[in-house]
């Protein structure tokens, strides 16, 4: 990779910053880190000249850590940017504190994208607001008072966790969370446990405590977030056989 290729393109940086709100301390901190980053890797995901997609790995200059491809990522922002002549979809994930993966999918021909029309992103959401993208209803679960709110958007079929201190909305992968929700509720019917959309079609069947319990176990096993969460009731003690079976199924 040449020196010029190691620099983040000005338009790429504009897209990245668009879904990292400057007025939220957590996202602003990420903006500052990316400002001083280089492109460690560029990977083409689709070579279509109009509807192309690619991935960037961003790291501090002089980074000499492990290969980021060996890490799991934590999604921290995703959004859609509309122009007169283009649409851009972008997702930013964190490998570690200052190494980021950016996936960009754009529908635009060569030349200027034109006038910026709108930016839609989960990062802009705060408790009390409608869902981004479609302005639909959001169910809010107070996971930890004044610290974390879990948001469930049934129309969008998305779940995220709002952190009050940083303003960051952590996007939660549906399948992993749903598995923990089913397990903690002891739901074993194959037609349900194999269908994560069941949650959104039957949202009123789940209490806030069910979501908090699922979040606890999701984070306990996946360990993606530095989340201090306690359950009102103690989890049941698992037998060695049950634990062994659980570990065999944890292929995420």
CSV table of C-alpha atoms in Angstrom, one decimal:
chain,number,residue,atom,x,y,z
A,1,UNK,CA,0.0,0.0,0.0
A,2,UNK,CA,1.4,3.4,-1.0
A,3,UNK,CA,1.6,6.3,1.4
A,4,UNK,CA,-1.3,8.0,-0.4
A,5,UNK,CA,-3.5,4.9,0.0
A,6,UNK,CA,-2.7,4.9,3.8
A,7,UNK,CA,-4.6,8.2,4.1
A,8,UNK,CA,-8.3,8.3,4.6
A,9,UNK,CA,-10.0,9.9,1.6
A,10,UNK,CA,-11.6,13.3,2.4
A,11,UNK,CA,-15.0,12.0,1.3
A,12,UNK,CA,-14.6,8.8,3.3
A,13,UNK,CA,-13.8,10.9,6.4
A,14,UNK,CA,-16.9,13.0,5.7
A,15,UNK,CA,-19.0,9.9,5.7
A,16,UNK,CA,-17.4,8.5,8.8
A,17,UNK,CA,-17.9,11.8,10.7
A,18,UNK,CA,-21.5,12.1,9.6
A,19,UNK,CA,-22.5,9.1,11.7
A,20,UNK,CA,-20.3,10.0,14.7
A,21,UNK,CA,-22.1,12.9,16.3
A,22,UNK,CA,-19.7,15.5,17.5
A,23,UNK,CA,-21.9,16.6,20.4
A,24,UNK,CA,-21.8,13.2,22.1
A,25,UNK,CA,-18.6,12.6,24.1
A,26,UNK,CA,-18.2,8.9,23.2
A,27,UNK,CA,-18.5,9.5,19.4
A,28,UNK,CA,-16.4,12.7,19.6
A,29,UNK,CA,-13.6,10.6,21.2
A,30,UNK,CA,-13.8,8.1,18.4
A,31,UNK,CA,-13.7,11.0,15.8
A,32,UNK,CA,-10.5,12.3,17.4
A,33,UNK,CA,-8.9,8.8,17.2
A,34,UNK,CA,-9.9,8.4,13.6
A,35,UNK,CA,-8.6,11.8,12.8
A,36,UNK,CA,-5.1,10.6,13.6
A,37,UNK,CA,-5.5,7.1,12.0
A,38,UNK,CA,-4.1,5.6,8.9
A,39,UNK,CA,-5.6,3.0,6.6
A,40,UNK,CA,-4.0,-0.3,7.7
A,41,UNK,CA,-5.9,-2.3,5.1
A,42,UNK,CA,-8.3,-1.7,2.2
A,43,UNK,CA,-10.4,-4.7,1.1
A,44,UNK,CA,-12.8,-4.7,-1.8
A,45,UNK,CA,-16.1,-6.5,-1.0
A,46,UNK,CA,-17.9,-5.7,-4.3
A,47,UNK,CA,-16.1,-4.4,-7.4
A,48,UNK,CA,-19.2,-3.0,-9.1
A,49,UNK,CA,-18.3,0.5,-10.3
A,50,UNK,CA,-21.7,2.0,-9.3
A,51,UNK,CA,-22.9,-0.2,-6.4
A,52,UNK,CA,-19.5,-1.0,-4.9
A,53,UNK,CA,-18.6,-1.9,-1.3
A,54,UNK,CA,-15.3,-2.1,0.5
A,55,UNK,CA,-13.8,-2.3,4.0
A,56,UNK,CA,-11.2,-0.2,5.7
A,57,UNK,CA,-9.2,-1.1,8.8
A,58,UNK,CA,-8.1,2.1,10.6
A,59,UNK,CA,-5.3,2.2,13.2
A,60,UNK,CA,-2.9,4.7,14.8
A,61,UNK,CA,0.2,5.5,12.8
A,62,UNK,CA,2.9,3.0,13.8
A,63,UNK,CA,0.4,0.4,14.9
A,64,UNK,CA,2.2,-2.9,15.6
A,65,UNK,CA,-0.5,-4.9,17.4
A,66,UNK,CA,-2.1,-8.2,16.4
A,67,UNK,CA,-3.8,-8.7,13.0
A,68,UNK,CA,-7.2,-7.0,13.5
A,69,UNK,CA,-8.8,-9.7,11.3
A,70,UNK,CA,-8.3,-12.1,14.2
A,71,UNK,CA,-10.5,-10.0,16.5
A,72,UNK,CA,-14.3,-9.9,16.9
A,73,UNK,CA,-15.8,-6.5,16.4
A,74,UNK,CA,-18.3,-4.4,18.4
A,75,UNK,CA,-20.6,-2.3,16.1
A,76,UNK,CA,-20.7,1.3,17.3
A,77,UNK,CA,-22.4,3.2,14.5
A,78,UNK,CA,-24.2,2.6,11.3
A,79,UNK,CA,-26.1,5.0,9.0
A,80,UNK,CA,-27.4,6.0,5.6
A,81,UNK,CA,-26.2,9.2,3.9
A,82,UNK,CA,-28.3,10.6,1.0
A,83,UNK,CA,-27.1,13.0,-1.7
A,84,UNK,CA,-28.7,14.2,-4.9
A,85,UNK,CA,-26.8,11.7,-6.9
A,86,UNK,CA,-25.8,9.0,-4.4
A,87,UNK,CA,-26.6,6.9,-1.4
A,88,UNK,CA,-23.9,5.7,1.0
A,89,UNK,CA,-24.4,3.0,3.7
A,90,UNK,CA,-21.7,2.9,6.4
A,91,UNK,CA,-21.0,0.8,9.5
A,92,UNK,CA,-18.2,1.5,12.0
A,93,UNK,CA,-17.1,-1.2,14.4
A,94,UNK,CA,-14.4,-1.3,17.0
A,95,UNK,CA,-11.7,-4.0,17.2
A,96,UNK,CA,-10.1,-2.5,20.2
A,97,UNK,CA,-9.8,1.0,21.8
A,98,UNK,CA,-8.1,2.7,18.8
A,99,UNK,CA,-8.5,0.2,15.9
A,100,UNK,CA,-11.7,0.4,13.8
A,101,UNK,CA,-13.3,-1.4,10.9
A,102,UNK,CA,-15.4,0.7,8.5
A,103,UNK,CA,-17.6,-0.9,5.9
A,104,UNK,CA,-18.8,1.3,3.1
A,105,UNK,CA,-21.4,0.5,0.5
A,106,UNK,CA,-22.2,3.2,-2.0
A,107,UNK,CA,-24.6,3.6,-4.9
A,108,UNK,CA,-23.0,6.3,-7.0
A,109,UNK,CA,-21.3,6.8,-10.3
A,110,UNK,CA,-18.0,8.6,-10.7
A,111,UNK,CA,-18.1,12.3,-10.0
A,112,UNK,CA,-19.7,14.5,-7.4
A,113,UNK,CA,-22.4,12.9,-5.3
A,114,UNK,CA,-24.2,16.2,-5.3
A,115,UNK,CA,-25.9,18.1,-2.5
A,116,UNK,CA,-26.2,16.4,0.9
A,117,UNK,CA,-29.8,15.7,1.6
A,118,UNK,CA,-29.9,13.7,4.8
A,119,UNK,CA,-28.0,11.6,7.3
A,120,UNK,CA,-29.8,8.9,9.2
A,121,UNK,CA,-28.0,7.0,12.0
A,122,UNK,CA,-28.6,5.0,15.2
A,123,UNK,CA,-25.9,7.2,16.8
A,124,UNK,CA,-28.3,10.2,16.9
A,125,UNK,CA,-30.9,8.3,18.9
A,126,UNK,CA,-31.6,9.1,22.6
A,127,UNK,CA,-34.3,7.9,25.0
A,128,UNK,CA,-37.7,9.3,24.2
A,129,UNK,CA,-37.1,9.5,20.5
A,130,UNK,CA,-38.7,7.6,17.7
A,131,UNK,CA,-36.6,5.0,15.8
A,132,UNK,CA,-34.1,6.3,13.2
A,133,UNK,CA,-34.7,5.6,9.5
A,134,UNK,CA,-38.5,5.1,9.8
A,135,UNK,CA,-39.7,7.1,12.8
A,136,UNK,CA,-41.4,4.0,14.2
A,137,UNK,CA,-42.1,3.2,17.9
A,138,UNK,CA,-39.3,2.1,20.2
A,139,UNK,CA,-39.7,0.1,23.4
A,140,UNK,CA,-37.4,1.3,26.1
A,141,UNK,CA,-36.1,-0.9,28.9
A,142,UNK,CA,-34.3,0.8,31.8
A,143,UNK,CA,-31.4,-1.7,32.3
A,144,UNK,CA,-29.5,0.5,34.8
A,145,UNK,CA,-31.2,3.7,35.9
A,146,UNK,CA,-29.5,6.8,34.4
A,147,UNK,CA,-26.8,4.6,32.9
A,148,UNK,CA,-28.1,2.2,30.3
A,149,UNK,CA,-31.4,2.0,28.3
A,150,UNK,CA,-32.1,-1.0,26.1
A,151,UNK,CA,-34.0,0.0,22.9
A,152,UNK,CA,-36.1,-2.5,20.9
A,153,UNK,CA,-37.4,-1.3,17.6
A,154,UNK,CA,-39.9,-3.9,16.3
A,155,UNK,CA,-40.5,-2.4,12.8
A,156,UNK,CA,-36.7,-2.0,12.2
A,157,UNK,CA,-36.1,-5.4,13.9
A,158,UNK,CA,-33.1,-3.9,15.7
A,159,UNK,CA,-31.9,-3.8,19.3
A,160,UNK,CA,-29.3,-1.4,20.7
A,161,UNK,CA,-28.1,-0.2,24.1
A,162,UNK,CA,-27.9,3.5,24.9
A,163,UNK,CA,-25.1,4.5,27.3
A,164,UNK,CA,-25.9,7.8,29.1
A,165,UNK,CA,-22.3,8.8,30.0
A,166,UNK,CA,-21.0,8.6,26.4
A,167,UNK,CA,-24.2,8.9,24.3
A,168,UNK,CA,-23.1,5.9,22.4
A,169,UNK,CA,-25.7,3.4,21.0
A,170,UNK,CA,-24.2,-0.1,20.9
A,171,UNK,CA,-25.9,-2.2,18.3
A,172,UNK,CA,-26.6,-5.7,19.6
A,173,UNK,CA,-26.6,-8.6,17.1
A,174,UNK,CA,-30.1,-10.0,17.1
A,175,UNK,CA,-29.4,-13.8,16.9
A,176,UNK,CA,-27.0,-13.8,19.9
A,177,UNK,CA,-29.3,-11.7,22.1
A,178,UNK,CA,-32.4,-13.8,21.1
A,179,UNK,CA,-30.6,-17.0,22.0
A,180,UNK,CA,-30.0,-15.7,25.5
A,181,UNK,CA,-33.6,-14.4,25.8
A,182,UNK,CA,-35.0,-17.8,24.8
A,183,UNK,CA,-32.6,-19.7,27.1
A,184,UNK,CA,-33.3,-17.5,30.1
A,185,UNK,CA,-37.1,-17.8,29.5
A,186,UNK,CA,-36.6,-21.6,29.1
A,187,UNK,CA,-38.4,-21.5,25.7
A,188,UNK,CA,-37.4,-24.6,23.7
A,189,UNK,CA,-39.9,-24.9,20.9
A,190,UNK,CA,-37.9,-25.3,17.7
A,191,UNK,CA,-40.3,-23.2,15.6
A,192,UNK,CA,-39.7,-20.3,18.1
A,193,UNK,CA,-36.0,-20.6,19.0
A,194,UNK,CA,-35.0,-20.7,15.3
A,195,UNK,CA,-37.0,-17.6,14.4
A,196,UNK,CA,-35.5,-14.4,16.0
A,197,UNK,CA,-38.3,-12.3,14.4
A,198,UNK,CA,-40.7,-14.0,16.9
A,199,UNK,CA,-39.5,-11.4,19.4
A,200,UNK,CA,-40.7,-8.5,17.4
A,201,UNK,CA,-44.0,-10.1,16.5
A,202,UNK,CA,-44.7,-11.0,20.2
A,203,UNK,CA,-43.0,-8.1,22.0
A,204,UNK,CA,-45.8,-7.7,24.5
A,205,UNK,CA,-45.2,-11.3,25.8
A,206,UNK,CA,-41.8,-10.3,27.2
A,207,UNK,CA,-41.4,-8.3,30.4
A,208,UNK,CA,-38.6,-5.7,31.0
A,209,UNK,CA,-37.0,-8.2,33.4
A,210,UNK,CA,-36.7,-10.7,30.6
A,211,UNK,CA,-34.7,-8.3,28.5
A,212,UNK,CA,-32.5,-7.3,31.4
A,213,UNK,CA,-31.8,-11.0,32.1
A,214,UNK,CA,-31.0,-11.7,28.5
A,215,UNK,CA,-28.7,-8.7,28.3
A,216,UNK,CA,-26.9,-9.9,31.4
A,217,UNK,CA,-26.2,-13.3,30.0
A,218,UNK,CA,-25.4,-12.0,26.5
A,219,UNK,CA,-22.7,-9.7,27.8
A,220,UNK,CA,-21.5,-12.4,30.3
A,221,UNK,CA,-20.7,-14.8,27.5
A,222,UNK,CA,-19.9,-12.5,24.6
A,223,UNK,CA,-18.1,-9.9,26.7
A,224,UNK,CA,-18.4,-7.1,24.1
A,225,UNK,CA,-19.3,-4.3,26.5
A,226,UNK,CA,-17.9,-3.0,29.8
A,227,UNK,CA,-21.3,-3.3,31.3
A,228,UNK,CA,-22.0,-3.3,35.0
A,229,UNK,CA,-25.3,-5.1,35.3
A,230,UNK,CA,-26.9,-6.9,38.2
A,231,UNK,CA,-29.9,-9.2,38.3
A,232,UNK,CA,-32.5,-8.9,41.1
A,233,UNK,CA,-32.6,-12.7,41.3
A,234,UNK,CA,-29.6,-14.9,41.3
A,235,UNK,CA,-29.1,-17.0,38.2
A,236,UNK,CA,-29.8,-20.7,38.6
A,237,UNK,CA,-26.7,-22.8,39.2
A,238,UNK,CA,-26.0,-24.9,36.1
A,239,UNK,CA,-24.9,-28.6,36.3
A,240,UNK,CA,-21.6,-29.5,34.8
A,241,UNK,CA,-23.4,-31.4,32.0
A,242,UNK,CA,-25.5,-28.3,31.3
A,243,UNK,CA,-22.5,-26.1,31.2
A,244,UNK,CA,-20.7,-28.4,28.9
A,245,UNK,CA,-23.7,-28.4,26.5
A,246,UNK,CA,-23.8,-24.6,26.6
A,247,UNK,CA,-20.2,-24.2,25.8
A,248,UNK,CA,-20.5,-26.6,22.8
A,249,UNK,CA,-23.2,-24.3,21.4
A,250,UNK,CA,-21.3,-21.1,21.8
A,251,UNK,CA,-19.9,-20.9,18.3
A,252,UNK,CA,-20.4,-17.2,17.6
